[in-house]
Amino acid sequence: MANDLTSQVLDLLSSHETLLSADAFPSTPSTVVKAALDRLGSRDMVVYETIDREEAILTAEGAIIAQEGSHEAKVFEAVQKAVAGLKIGDLPGLVGKESAKVGQGKAFKEGWVRKDKEGLLHANTRSIKDTTREQLRTIQETKAYPDAKAIAELRKRKLVGLQKVISFKITKGPKYARQMIKEETDLTADMLASGSWKDLTFKPYNFNSLGAVTPCGALHPLNKVRHEFRQIFFEMGFEEMPTNRFVETGFWNFDALFVPQQHPARDLQDTFYIADPLYADKPRADPSPTTPGAKRKSRAKTENALDYDKYWNDIRDVHEKGKYGSIGYRYPWKEEESLRLVLRTHTTSISTNVLHKLAANPRPARYFSIDRVFRNETVDATHLAEFHQVEGVIADFGLTLGGLIGFMETFFGKMGVGNLRFKPAYNPYTEPSMEIFGWHEGLGKWVEIGNSGMFRPEMLEPMGLPKNMRVYGWGLSLERPTMIKYGVKNIRELLGHKVDLNFVENNPAVRLDKD
């Protein structure tokens, strides 16, 4: 169809200096017209400009009124015919429910009808002018109306709608001709041999063309930033922890971290508890692999067997009575509370499990994890009920708070974040504890970017780790640096059902240390 249209455009321009597509091709879709004009324009045969305008069109109800009359006019006619007066309850049967409902008020407002003391309707005038019907007929014929207020009122009554119309103003180009010369797209061997290429017209190359988009998969921005974090950790000698346990017991998620059973974080409004089953078994060694051919990794000769019963009892004692130089919390520790199943609220539960296994062969170690955690949060622009936590732990002998501060400066420096500040904080399982702040150039203020501290003896010594071994721990969310890097202001646009797939597909890879 575009090919036929190109010939029509060239023919019409031979007798017209300027051509309006709305007049010349009123029934042809604008996309088809533009395709033909683009083809001619690429050969400099025509020049065109796009004209955008809005047209008023009648809705289905508006079309009926234009043909039969307005609701208020129908009400007036029914009242006028009832010489002795008309009961309001009789109107729907005469003019219809919709006309009675809408037209009655408008007829009163225009002063066309009145109501007497007995509640009967009477005509107030002998004749009326149905302005609404006249306006709609004008719009039906011209697609416009000179009074903007009238258009607004009709739109409010849902009798008229507006639609965008695209048309084109077309003039002759520098290479205009009545017929379009065929342009060759390829130079062939036969053309070169015969010399026919000298008399042919070749289509010029468009070096600005983007080419066809190749459908392919795309990494989510969170995965791009996650990959960058993993590279930083691996570069600094860390080992990744297994994070496939979304459901944990209260023991690993809270008790082993020296979080008391009365702590607000364990309330229903902060934590998701599993309804079925309610409880798990006491902590025990991981089961043997069940995959055919899989083999359990044999324990090294230097490793000691882990006593999970002793670990359970020591955790209970350190809470209930105090131990390892601590007076504990001194409350009646409940076994069933410790065995309740929860959606993990932090990946520190994984770190605790891994550190407990480290006690079988205490040695310097560096671990990290990046995975999903769950909190019973009120969802807003900066909070979700699930998010991703980046966590790192370093176990070694002779570690100090100054060393933790120095390491944080190195770690965040690899992310391109310098000029850090540290603020004392409280965590049940770290002492001392620090909040980490970084200067955000875009926001022009200090922004909290993480939390850190040194794990308490009440957490480490029940595991069986040596008294002189210290452990750094720190964590931050994956979403916050991703939002800053990609300029996302609402976290729901980054994670969840409201994510725009174009946002996922079109965003570039990320380097945390570069703008």
Short mmCIF file of C-alpha atoms in Angstrom, two decimals:
data_model
loop_
_atom_site.label_atom_id
_atom_site.label_comp_id
_atom_site.label_asym_id
_atom_site.label_seq_id
_atom_site.Cartn_x
_atom_site.Cartn_y
_atom_site.Cartn_z
CA MET A 1 0.00 0.00 0.00
CA ALA A 2 2.91 2.37 0.73
CA ASN A 3 4.19 1.79 -2.81
CA ASP A 4 0.83 2.87 -4.30
CA LEU A 5 0.75 5.87 -2.01
CA THR A 6 4.18 7.11 -3.12
CA SER A 7 2.92 7.35 -6.72
CA GLN A 8 -0.22 9.19 -5.56
CA VAL A 9 1.85 11.69 -3.55
CA LEU A 10 4.12 12.41 -6.54
CA ASP A 11 1.15 12.81 -8.88
CA LEU A 12 -0.68 15.22 -6.55
CA LEU A 13 2.46 17.32 -5.99
CA SER A 14 2.73 17.88 -9.74
CA SER A 15 -0.36 20.10 -9.53
CA HIS A 16 -0.03 21.39 -5.94
CA GLU A 17 2.78 23.37 -4.33
CA THR A 18 1.77 22.14 -0.88
CA LEU A 19 -0.14 18.98 0.04
CA LEU A 20 -1.93 18.24 3.33
CA SER A 21 -2.25 14.52 4.02
CA ALA A 22 -5.43 15.04 6.07
CA ASP A 23 -7.15 16.43 2.97
CA ALA A 24 -5.50 14.24 0.33
CA PHE A 25 -5.67 10.90 2.20
CA PRO A 26 -8.31 11.30 4.94
CA SER A 27 -8.99 7.57 5.33
CA THR A 28 -5.37 6.38 5.20
CA PRO A 29 -3.69 5.65 8.58
CA SER A 30 -0.92 8.11 9.48
CA THR A 31 1.58 5.23 9.85
CA VAL A 32 1.04 4.22 6.21
CA VAL A 33 1.36 7.83 5.04
CA LYS A 34 4.57 8.30 7.01
CA ALA A 35 6.07 5.10 5.57
CA ALA A 36 5.48 6.42 2.04
CA LEU A 37 6.84 9.87 2.89
CA ASP A 38 9.95 8.39 4.55
CA ARG A 39 10.62 6.41 1.40
CA LEU A 40 10.35 9.52 -0.76
CA GLY A 41 12.18 11.68 1.74
CA SER A 42 15.18 9.34 1.81
CA ARG A 43 15.56 10.09 -1.93
CA ASP A 44 15.10 13.87 -1.43
CA MET A 45 11.99 13.72 -3.64
CA VAL A 46 9.74 15.30 -1.01
CA VAL A 47 10.09 17.32 2.16
CA TYR A 48 7.46 17.00 4.87
CA GLU A 49 6.72 18.22 8.38
CA THR A 50 4.55 16.53 10.98
CA ILE A 51 1.45 18.29 12.30
CA ASP A 52 0.03 17.08 15.62
CA ARG A 53 -3.44 18.17 16.66
CA GLU A 54 -6.30 17.00 18.84
CA GLU A 55 -9.75 16.24 17.48
CA ALA A 56 -12.97 16.06 19.45
CA ILE A 57 -15.00 12.90 18.87
CA LEU A 58 -18.38 11.87 20.23
CA THR A 59 -18.71 8.99 22.64
CA ALA A 60 -21.48 6.41 22.09
CA GLU A 61 -23.76 8.35 24.44
CA GLY A 62 -22.86 11.63 22.72
CA ALA A 63 -23.75 10.20 19.30
CA ILE A 64 -27.19 9.15 20.59
CA ILE A 65 -27.82 12.63 22.00
CA ALA A 66 -26.74 14.25 18.72
CA GLN A 67 -29.37 12.15 16.96
CA GLU A 68 -32.24 12.06 19.50
CA GLY A 69 -31.70 15.09 21.75
CA SER A 70 -30.23 15.68 25.21
CA HIS A 71 -31.46 14.12 28.45
CA GLU A 72 -32.71 17.48 29.74
CA ALA A 73 -34.60 18.17 26.49
CA LYS A 74 -36.33 14.79 26.75
CA VAL A 75 -37.37 15.58 30.34
CA PHE A 76 -38.75 18.99 29.27
CA GLU A 77 -40.76 17.46 26.42
CA ALA A 78 -42.27 14.82 28.74
CA VAL A 79 -43.22 17.47 31.35
CA GLN A 80 -44.62 19.81 28.69
CA LYS A 81 -46.95 17.10 27.39
CA ALA A 82 -48.35 16.50 30.88
CA VAL A 83 -50.60 19.58 31.09
CA ALA A 84 -51.84 18.78 34.61
CA GLY A 85 -48.31 18.09 35.89
CA LEU A 86 -46.06 15.06 36.02
CA LYS A 87 -44.97 12.97 38.98
CA ILE A 88 -41.20 12.61 39.31
CA GLY A 89 -41.63 8.85 39.72
CA ASP A 90 -43.24 8.64 36.28
CA LEU A 91 -40.26 10.16 34.45
CA PRO A 92 -38.14 6.96 34.06
CA GLY A 93 -41.04 5.22 32.35
CA LEU A 94 -41.42 8.05 29.83
CA VAL A 95 -37.81 9.03 29.02
CA GLY A 96 -35.76 6.15 30.41
CA LYS A 97 -33.83 5.78 33.67
CA GLU A 98 -30.62 7.45 32.44
CA SER A 99 -32.40 10.46 30.92
CA ALA A 100 -34.57 10.87 34.02
CA LYS A 101 -31.56 10.70 36.33
CA VAL A 102 -29.30 13.09 34.38
CA GLY A 103 -31.83 15.31 32.61
CA GLN A 104 -33.94 16.23 35.63
CA GLY A 105 -31.19 18.17 37.35
CA LYS A 106 -30.09 19.90 34.16
CA ALA A 107 -33.70 20.89 33.33
CA PHE A 108 -34.11 22.43 36.79
CA LYS A 109 -30.75 24.20 36.44
CA GLU A 110 -31.76 25.70 33.07
CA GLY A 111 -35.11 26.83 34.52
CA TRP A 112 -37.07 24.75 32.03
CA VAL A 113 -39.20 22.97 34.65
CA ARG A 114 -40.46 23.66 38.17
CA LYS A 115 -42.01 21.65 40.99
CA ASP A 116 -45.23 22.72 42.71
CA LYS A 117 -46.24 22.20 46.34
CA GLU A 118 -47.74 18.80 45.54
CA GLY A 119 -44.46 17.62 44.02
CA LEU A 120 -45.65 17.70 40.43
CA LEU A 121 -43.41 18.91 37.61
CA HIS A 122 -44.59 21.69 35.26
CA ALA A 123 -43.01 23.31 32.22
CA ASN A 124 -41.66 26.82 32.88
CA THR A 125 -41.47 27.90 29.25
CA ARG A 126 -43.14 27.12 25.93
CA SER A 127 -39.96 26.25 24.01
CA ILE A 128 -36.30 25.56 24.64
CA LYS A 129 -33.04 25.55 22.72
CA ASP A 130 -31.24 22.19 23.02
CA THR A 131 -27.72 23.64 23.20
CA THR A 132 -26.10 20.32 24.10
CA ARG A 133 -27.48 18.63 20.98
CA GLU A 134 -26.36 21.53 18.75
CA GLN A 135 -22.86 21.48 20.21
CA LEU A 136 -22.55 17.74 19.67
CA ARG A 137 -23.75 18.02 16.06
CA THR A 138 -21.16 20.72 15.38
CA ILE A 139 -18.43 18.51 16.86
CA GLN A 140 -19.68 15.53 14.87
CA GLU A 141 -19.33 17.50 11.62
CA THR A 142 -16.17 19.55 12.25
CA LYS A 143 -14.30 17.48 14.91
CA ALA A 144 -13.90 20.72 16.89
CA TYR A 145 -15.79 23.42 18.78
CA PRO A 146 -14.68 27.04 19.26
CA ASP A 147 -15.64 27.27 22.96
CA ALA A 148 -13.07 25.45 25.12
CA LYS A 149 -15.33 25.65 28.21
CA ALA A 150 -18.12 23.90 26.30
CA ILE A 151 -15.71 21.13 25.27
CA ALA A 152 -14.58 20.75 28.90
CA GLU A 153 -18.19 20.51 30.11
CA LEU A 154 -19.05 17.89 27.49
CA ARG A 155 -15.95 15.87 28.39
CA LYS A 156 -16.95 16.06 32.05
CA ARG A 157 -20.35 14.60 31.08
CA LYS A 158 -18.48 11.91 29.07
CA LEU A 159 -20.23 12.91 25.85
CA VAL A 160 -17.01 13.90 24.07
CA GLY A 161 -13.46 12.60 24.00
CA LEU A 162 -10.21 13.89 22.53
CA GLN A 163 -7.95 11.92 20.23
CA LYS A 164 -4.53 12.80 18.86
CA VAL A 165 -4.38 13.10 15.07
CA ILE A 166 -1.13 13.13 13.12
CA SER A 167 -1.04 14.64 9.63
CA PHE A 168 1.71 15.86 7.31
CA LYS A 169 2.42 18.98 5.27
CA ILE A 170 4.21 17.84 2.09
CA THR A 171 6.23 19.88 -0.46
CA LYS A 172 8.51 19.01 -3.36
CA GLY A 173 12.08 18.04 -2.57
CA PRO A 174 15.26 18.99 -4.50
CA LYS A 175 15.10 15.71 -6.49
CA TYR A 176 11.36 15.67 -7.16
CA ALA A 177 10.15 13.72 -10.18
CA ARG A 178 6.81 12.28 -11.27
CA GLN A 179 8.21 8.78 -11.15
CA MET A 180 10.41 7.18 -8.50
CA ILE A 181 13.66 5.82 -9.92
CA LYS A 182 14.57 2.36 -8.69
CA GLU A 183 17.69 2.40 -6.52
CA GLU A 184 19.97 -0.60 -6.46
CA THR A 185 21.08 -1.85 -3.07
CA ASP A 186 23.95 -4.16 -4.14
CA LEU A 187 26.87 -3.84 -6.55
CA THR A 188 27.12 -7.23 -8.29
CA ALA A 189 29.88 -8.89 -10.31
CA ASP A 190 27.66 -8.80 -13.41
CA MET A 191 27.29 -5.01 -13.11
CA LEU A 192 31.05 -4.60 -12.93
CA ALA A 193 31.65 -6.94 -15.89
CA SER A 194 29.09 -5.30 -18.17
CA GLY A 195 29.70 -1.73 -17.00
CA SER A 196 25.97 -1.25 -16.38
CA TRP A 197 26.70 0.12 -12.92
CA LYS A 198 27.64 3.44 -14.55
CA ASP A 199 24.02 4.08 -15.57
CA LEU A 200 22.38 2.85 -12.36
CA THR A 201 21.33 4.76 -9.25
CA PHE A 202 22.48 3.23 -5.98
CA LYS A 203 20.80 3.65 -2.61
CA PRO A 204 23.15 5.55 -0.28
CA TYR A 205 24.34 3.81 2.88
CA ASN A 206 22.80 5.01 6.14
CA PHE A 207 25.66 4.90 8.59
CA ASN A 208 23.42 6.25 11.38
CA SER A 209 21.08 3.28 11.22
CA LEU A 210 20.99 1.26 14.46
CA GLY A 211 20.20 -2.05 12.82
CA ALA A 212 17.80 -4.73 13.99
CA VAL A 213 17.55 -5.40 17.70
CA THR A 214 18.58 -8.95 18.54
CA PRO A 215 16.23 -10.51 21.12
CA CYS A 216 18.26 -11.78 24.06
CA GLY A 217 18.18 -12.20 27.80
CA ALA A 218 19.28 -9.44 30.16
CA LEU A 219 20.67 -9.38 33.68
CA HIS A 220 18.59 -7.53 36.25
CA PRO A 221 20.39 -4.42 37.61
CA LEU A 222 20.54 -6.11 41.02
CA ASN A 223 22.40 -9.04 39.48
CA LYS A 224 24.81 -6.65 37.74
CA VAL A 225 25.66 -4.94 41.03
CA ARG A 226 25.76 -8.31 42.80
CA HIS A 227 28.34 -9.53 40.27
CA GLU A 228 30.48 -6.45 40.94
CA PHE A 229 30.32 -7.05 44.72
CA ARG A 230 31.32 -10.70 44.23
CA GLN A 231 34.35 -9.65 42.18
CA ILE A 232 35.43 -7.28 44.96
CA PHE A 233 35.10 -10.03 47.58
CA PHE A 234 36.97 -12.61 45.48
CA GLU A 235 39.71 -10.06 44.75
CA MET A 236 40.17 -9.61 48.52
CA GLY A 237 40.45 -13.35 49.18
CA PHE A 238 36.94 -14.14 50.44
CA GLU A 239 35.09 -17.44 50.14
CA GLU A 240 31.36 -17.42 49.31
CA MET A 241 29.01 -19.01 51.87
CA PRO A 242 26.05 -21.23 50.82
CA THR A 243 22.86 -19.17 51.18
CA ASN A 244 20.15 -21.60 50.06
CA ARG A 245 18.34 -21.72 53.43
CA PHE A 246 15.60 -19.09 53.29
CA VAL A 247 13.84 -20.78 56.24
CA GLU A 248 15.82 -20.88 59.48
CA THR A 249 15.10 -21.74 63.10
CA GLY A 250 14.99 -19.09 65.77
CA PHE A 251 18.15 -20.73 67.11
CA TRP A 252 20.35 -19.89 64.11
CA ASN A 253 18.55 -16.63 63.28
CA PHE A 254 18.45 -15.18 66.81
CA ASP A 255 19.61 -17.27 69.80
CA ALA A 256 23.06 -18.22 68.46
CA LEU A 257 23.61 -14.49 67.77
CA PHE A 258 22.90 -13.63 71.45
CA VAL A 259 19.59 -11.97 70.55
CA PRO A 260 17.27 -12.36 73.58
CA GLN A 261 13.92 -14.06 73.09
CA GLN A 262 12.13 -10.87 74.22
CA HIS A 263 13.87 -8.70 71.62
CA PRO A 264 11.48 -6.56 69.50
CA ALA A 265 13.01 -7.99 66.30
CA ARG A 266 11.40 -11.34 67.17
CA ASP A 267 7.87 -9.89 67.32
CA LEU A 268 5.28 -10.84 64.71
CA GLN A 269 5.24 -7.29 63.34
CA ASP A 270 8.94 -7.57 62.42
CA THR A 271 9.46 -11.25 61.49
CA PHE A 272 7.63 -13.74 59.25
CA TYR A 273 7.01 -17.00 61.13
CA ILE A 274 6.22 -20.28 59.33
CA ALA A 275 2.72 -21.62 60.04
CA ASP A 276 3.27 -25.24 59.01
CA PRO A 277 5.38 -26.78 60.35
CA LEU A 278 5.74 -24.52 63.38
CA TYR A 279 8.93 -26.05 64.77
CA ALA A 280 12.15 -27.72 63.61
CA ASP A 281 14.53 -30.19 65.24
CA LYS A 282 17.44 -29.13 67.39
CA PRO A 283 20.62 -28.12 65.50
CA ARG A 284 22.52 -31.06 64.08
CA ALA A 285 25.13 -31.85 61.44
CA ASP A 286 24.10 -31.43 57.82
CA PRO A 287 22.63 -34.64 56.32
CA SER A 288 24.69 -36.73 53.93
CA PRO A 289 24.22 -36.01 50.20
CA THR A 290 21.35 -37.98 48.60
CA THR A 291 22.30 -37.29 44.97
CA PRO A 292 23.53 -40.50 43.25
CA GLY A 293 27.29 -40.49 43.03
CA ALA A 294 27.71 -37.57 45.45
CA LYS A 295 30.26 -37.99 48.22
CA ARG A 296 30.46 -36.27 51.58
CA LYS A 297 33.67 -34.32 51.94
CA SER A 298 35.84 -36.18 54.43
CA ARG A 299 36.92 -34.27 57.52
CA ALA A 300 40.57 -33.29 57.65
CA LYS A 301 42.71 -34.92 60.32
CA THR A 302 43.14 -31.55 62.07
CA GLU A 303 39.36 -31.01 62.34
CA ASN A 304 37.50 -31.84 65.57
CA ALA A 305 34.00 -33.31 65.63
CA LEU A 306 31.34 -30.69 66.38
CA ASP A 307 29.20 -31.32 69.46
CA TYR A 308 25.80 -29.82 68.61
CA ASP A 309 24.26 -30.83 71.95
CA LYS A 310 26.95 -28.96 73.88
CA TYR A 311 26.50 -25.94 71.57
CA TRP A 312 22.74 -25.97 72.25
CA ASN A 313 23.25 -26.16 76.01
CA ASP A 314 25.95 -23.44 76.02
CA ILE A 315 23.69 -21.06 74.07
CA ARG A 316 20.89 -21.70 76.57
CA ASP A 317 23.22 -21.09 79.50
CA VAL A 318 24.74 -17.88 78.10
CA HIS A 319 21.20 -16.48 77.71
CA GLU A 320 19.74 -17.81 80.95
CA LYS A 321 22.58 -17.69 83.50
CA GLY A 322 25.56 -16.10 81.76
CA LYS A 323 28.86 -17.73 80.76
CA TYR A 324 32.29 -16.97 79.29
CA GLY A 325 32.66 -13.89 81.51
CA SER A 326 29.15 -12.60 80.66
CA ILE A 327 26.25 -12.33 83.11
CA GLY A 328 23.81 -13.12 80.26
CA TYR A 329 20.27 -11.82 80.07
CA ARG A 330 18.99 -13.78 83.09
CA TYR A 331 15.57 -14.83 81.81
CA PRO A 332 13.89 -18.24 81.46
CA TRP A 333 15.05 -19.34 77.99
CA LYS A 334 12.38 -21.35 76.12
CA GLU A 335 13.33 -24.26 73.89
CA GLU A 336 10.17 -24.04 71.72
CA GLU A 337 10.86 -20.37 70.95
CA SER A 338 14.34 -21.28 69.73
CA LEU A 339 12.97 -24.02 67.44
CA ARG A 340 10.28 -21.87 65.76
CA LEU A 341 10.73 -21.63 62.00
CA VAL A 342 11.15 -18.17 60.46
CA LEU A 343 11.97 -16.62 57.11
CA ARG A 344 15.51 -15.48 57.82
CA THR A 345 15.68 -11.79 58.72
CA HIS A 346 19.41 -11.50 57.86
CA THR A 347 22.15 -13.58 56.28
CA THR A 348 24.05 -13.43 59.59
CA SER A 349 22.27 -16.70 60.40
CA ILE A 350 24.36 -18.27 57.58
CA SER A 351 27.52 -16.61 58.91
CA THR A 352 26.82 -18.10 62.36
CA ASN A 353 26.43 -21.58 60.93
CA VAL A 354 29.67 -21.28 58.93
CA LEU A 355 31.62 -19.87 61.90
CA HIS A 356 30.39 -22.78 64.04
CA LYS A 357 31.83 -25.19 61.45
CA LEU A 358 35.06 -23.20 61.48
CA ALA A 359 35.42 -24.15 65.16
CA ALA A 360 36.22 -27.71 64.01
CA ASN A 361 39.51 -26.33 62.65
CA PRO A 362 40.03 -22.74 63.91
CA ARG A 363 42.07 -20.73 61.42
CA PRO A 364 42.04 -17.30 59.74
CA ALA A 365 39.17 -17.17 57.26
CA ARG A 366 37.20 -14.71 55.14
CA TYR A 367 33.59 -15.37 54.13
CA PHE A 368 30.87 -13.42 52.33
CA SER A 369 27.27 -13.89 51.23
CA ILE A 370 24.79 -11.98 49.04
CA ASP A 371 21.21 -13.18 49.12
CA ARG A 372 17.60 -12.46 49.97
CA VAL A 373 16.27 -11.77 53.48
CA PHE A 374 12.75 -11.08 54.74
CA ARG A 375 11.33 -8.49 57.15
CA ASN A 376 7.72 -7.74 58.03
CA GLU A 377 8.15 -4.12 56.88
CA THR A 378 5.56 -1.59 55.75
CA VAL A 379 6.12 -1.28 51.99
CA ASP A 380 7.00 2.23 50.77
CA ALA A 381 9.42 3.95 48.37
CA THR A 382 12.49 2.75 50.32
CA HIS A 383 11.32 -0.45 52.07
CA LEU A 384 10.12 -3.86 50.93
CA ALA A 385 9.19 -7.01 52.83
CA GLU A 386 12.13 -8.74 51.10
CA PHE A 387 15.49 -7.41 49.99
CA HIS A 388 19.08 -8.54 49.47
CA GLN A 389 21.81 -8.34 52.09
CA VAL A 390 25.53 -8.16 51.38
CA GLU A 391 27.50 -9.54 54.33
CA GLY A 392 31.15 -10.20 55.04
CA VAL A 393 32.98 -11.76 58.01
CA ILE A 394 36.69 -12.03 58.78
CA ALA A 395 37.96 -14.42 61.46
CA ASP A 396 41.55 -14.07 62.69
CA PHE A 397 43.70 -13.71 65.77
CA GLY A 398 44.54 -10.30 67.21
CA LEU A 399 41.96 -8.27 65.27
CA THR A 400 41.19 -4.77 66.60
CA LEU A 401 38.57 -2.08 66.03
CA GLY A 402 41.15 0.07 64.23
CA GLY A 403 41.75 -2.78 61.82
CA LEU A 404 38.00 -2.99 61.12
CA ILE A 405 37.85 0.75 60.33
CA GLY A 406 40.87 0.44 58.02
CA PHE A 407 39.39 -2.56 56.25
CA MET A 408 36.04 -0.78 55.76
CA GLU A 409 37.85 2.14 54.12
CA THR A 410 39.61 -0.28 51.74
CA PHE A 411 36.45 -2.27 51.00
CA PHE A 412 34.22 0.72 50.28
CA GLY A 413 37.09 2.41 48.42
CA LYS A 414 36.92 -0.41 45.86
CA MET A 415 33.26 0.55 45.39
CA GLY A 416 34.24 4.13 44.66
CA VAL A 417 33.03 5.35 48.08
CA GLY A 418 35.53 7.37 50.05
CA ASN A 419 35.39 9.88 52.88
CA LEU A 420 33.73 7.53 55.39
CA ARG A 421 32.42 8.33 58.84
CA PHE A 422 31.76 5.86 61.64
CA LYS A 423 29.12 6.27 64.35
CA PRO A 424 28.82 4.11 67.49
CA ALA A 425 25.76 1.87 67.41
CA TYR A 426 24.15 -1.07 69.21
CA ASN A 427 23.71 -4.63 67.95
CA PRO A 428 22.95 -7.57 70.26
CA TYR A 429 25.69 -9.72 68.67
CA THR A 430 28.50 -7.18 68.07
CA GLU A 431 30.47 -5.07 70.52
CA PRO A 432 31.77 -2.55 69.63
CA SER A 433 29.31 -1.76 66.80
CA MET A 434 29.48 1.01 64.19
CA GLU A 435 27.18 2.48 61.57
CA ILE A 436 29.04 3.44 58.38
CA PHE A 437 28.22 6.69 56.55
CA GLY A 438 29.47 7.88 53.18
CA TRP A 439 29.18 11.29 51.52
CA HIS A 440 26.68 11.22 48.63
CA GLU A 441 27.63 13.83 46.03
CA GLY A 442 24.26 13.75 44.28
CA LEU A 443 22.21 14.19 47.46
CA GLY A 444 24.76 16.51 49.06
CA LYS A 445 24.60 14.78 52.44
CA TRP A 446 25.92 11.87 54.52
CA VAL A 447 24.10 8.60 53.81
CA GLU A 448 24.18 5.43 55.92
CA ILE A 449 25.70 2.72 53.74
CA GLY A 450 26.25 -0.16 56.17
CA ASN A 451 26.58 -1.58 59.66
CA SER A 452 29.59 -3.24 61.23
CA GLY A 453 31.11 -4.52 64.44
CA MET A 454 33.09 -7.25 66.20
CA PHE A 455 31.15 -10.37 67.19
CA ARG A 456 30.65 -10.78 70.95
CA PRO A 457 32.28 -13.58 73.00
CA GLU A 458 28.76 -14.75 73.97
CA MET A 459 28.30 -15.62 70.28
CA LEU A 460 31.76 -16.96 69.41
CA GLU A 461 32.89 -18.97 72.46
CA PRO A 462 29.86 -21.31 72.61
CA MET A 463 30.82 -22.34 69.07
CA GLY A 464 34.15 -23.59 70.35
CA LEU A 465 36.32 -20.88 68.74
CA PRO A 466 39.48 -19.95 70.68
CA LYS A 467 39.18 -17.07 73.17
CA ASN A 468 41.80 -15.02 71.33
CA MET A 469 40.07 -15.31 67.94
CA ARG A 470 38.19 -12.20 66.86
CA VAL A 471 35.63 -11.86 64.06
CA TYR A 472 34.72 -8.75 62.07
CA GLY A 473 31.23 -8.58 60.65
CA TRP A 474 29.57 -6.01 58.41
CA GLY A 475 26.61 -5.78 56.10
CA LEU A 476 24.68 -3.53 53.76
CA SER A 477 21.72 -3.87 51.43
CA LEU A 478 22.22 -4.62 47.74
CA GLU A 479 19.26 -2.41 46.76
CA ARG A 480 20.61 0.91 48.09
CA PRO A 481 23.83 1.08 46.01
CA THR A 482 21.86 -0.23 43.00
CA MET A 483 19.26 2.53 43.38
CA ILE A 484 21.99 5.16 43.67
CA LYS A 485 23.95 3.78 40.71
CA TYR A 486 20.92 3.57 38.38
CA GLY A 487 19.09 6.66 39.66
CA VAL A 488 16.05 4.72 40.94
CA LYS A 489 13.99 6.66 43.49
CA ASN A 490 11.35 4.03 44.32
CA ILE A 491 12.54 0.58 45.37
CA ARG A 492 9.31 -0.94 43.96
CA GLU A 493 10.55 0.00 40.49
CA LEU A 494 13.68 -2.10 41.14
CA LEU A 495 12.26 -5.27 42.70
CA GLY A 496 8.78 -6.75 42.38
CA HIS A 497 5.89 -6.88 39.94
CA LYS A 498 6.12 -3.18 39.00
CA VAL A 499 9.57 -3.48 37.40
CA ASP A 500 9.66 -2.20 33.80
CA LEU A 501 11.22 -4.86 31.54
CA ASN A 502 12.64 -2.12 29.30
CA PHE A 503 14.52 -0.83 32.36
CA VAL A 504 16.03 -4.29 32.86
CA GLU A 505 16.94 -4.77 29.19
CA ASN A 506 18.36 -1.33 28.39
CA ASN A 507 20.51 -0.49 31.41
CA PRO A 508 24.27 -0.92 30.97
CA ALA A 509 26.68 -2.98 33.02
CA VAL A 510 27.90 -1.36 36.21
CA ARG A 511 31.30 -0.52 37.69
CA LEU A 512 30.98 0.50 41.32
CA ASP A 513 34.29 2.37 41.26
CA LYS A 514 33.33 4.49 38.23
CA ASP A 515 30.61 7.06 37.50
#
